Coordinates of C-alpha atoms in Angstrom, one line a residue:
X734 CA 24.3 19.1 5.0
X735 CA 22.9 21.5 2.5
X736 CA 23.5 25.3 2.7
X737 CA 20.7 26.3 0.4
X738 CA 17.4 27.2 2.1
X739 CA 15.2 25.4 -0.5
X740 CA 17.3 22.3 -0.3
X741 CA 17.0 22.2 3.5
X742 CA 13.2 22.4 3.1
X743 CA 13.3 19.6 0.5
X744 CA 15.2 17.4 2.9
X745 CA 12.5 18.0 5.6
X746 CA 9.6 17.3 3.2
X747 CA 11.2 14.2 1.7
X748 CA 11.6 12.8 5.2
X749 CA 8.0 13.4 6.0
X750 CA 7.0 11.7 2.7
X751 CA 9.3 8.8 3.4
X752 CA 7.7 8.1 6.7
X753 CA 4.2 8.4 5.3
X754 CA 5.0 6.1 2.4
X755 CA 6.6 3.5 4.7
X756 CA 3.5 3.4 6.9
X757 CA 1.2 3.0 3.8
X758 CA 3.4 0.2 2.4
X759 CA 3.4 -1.5 5.8
X760 CA -0.4 -1.3 6.0
X761 CA -0.7 -2.8 2.4
X762 CA 1.4 -5.8 3.5
X763 CA -0.8 -6.3 6.6
X764 CA -4.0 -6.2 4.6
X765 CA -2.5 -8.6 2.1
X766 CA -1.7 -11.0 4.9
X767 CA -5.2 -10.7 6.2
X768 CA -6.5 -11.9 2.8
X769 CA -4.1 -14.8 2.7
X770 CA -4.9 -15.9 6.2
X771 CA -8.6 -15.9 5.5
X772 CA -8.0 -17.9 2.3
X773 CA -5.9 -20.5 4.2
X774 CA -8.7 -20.7 6.8
X775 CA -11.2 -21.3 4.0
X776 CA -13.5 -18.5 5.1
X777 CA -14.8 -17.1 1.8
X778 CA -16.8 -14.3 3.4
X779 CA -13.9 -13.0 5.5
X780 CA -11.5 -13.4 2.5
X781 CA -13.9 -11.4 0.3
X782 CA -14.2 -8.6 2.9
X783 CA -10.5 -8.5 3.4
X784 CA -9.9 -8.4 -0.3
X785 CA -12.2 -5.4 -0.6
X786 CA -10.4 -3.6 2.1
X787 CA -7.0 -4.4 0.5
X788 CA -8.2 -3.2 -2.9
X789 CA -9.4 0.1 -1.5
X790 CA -6.1 0.6 0.3
X791 CA -4.2 -0.2 -2.9
X792 CA -6.2 2.4 -4.8
X793 CA -5.6 5.0 -2.2
X794 CA -1.8 4.2 -2.3
X795 CA -1.9 4.8 -6.0
X796 CA -3.7 8.1 -5.6
X797 CA -1.0 9.3 -3.1
X798 CA 1.8 8.2 -5.4
X799 CA 3.1 5.5 -3.1
X800 CA 3.0 2.7 -5.6
X801 CA 2.5 2.6 -9.4
X802 CA -1.0 1.9 -10.7
X803 CA 0.1 -1.2 -12.6
X804 CA 1.7 -2.7 -9.5
X805 CA -1.6 -2.1 -7.6
X806 CA -3.6 -3.7 -10.4
X807 CA -1.3 -6.8 -10.3
X808 CA -1.6 -7.1 -6.6
X809 CA -5.4 -6.7 -6.7
X810 CA -5.6 -9.3 -9.4
X811 CA -3.5 -11.7 -7.4
X812 CA -5.6 -11.3 -4.3
X813 CA -8.8 -11.7 -6.2
X814 CA -7.5 -14.9 -7.7
X815 CA -6.8 -16.2 -4.3
X816 CA -10.3 -15.4 -3.1
X817 CA -11.9 -16.8 -6.3
X818 CA -10.0 -20.1 -5.7
X819 CA -12.2 -20.8 -2.7
X820 CA -15.2 -22.9 -3.6

């Protein structure tokens, strides 16, 4: 355990950030699964709506520094390709 006051504070704040980031990543996975489930069901309207929600969540995760912007762009592109594959 650290003896320095500022390091003790960093340990506390890092733990708070870790828990927040874990929750956000988990939510991103859930939203991605919603898109995939809608695509498998063949429901284009639901898939499109789920893709929009997932895209917004990815953008917010980038803004908070949880994931890198290129990773978000790649994920959004992949989800959009799934939705566009429905005809």
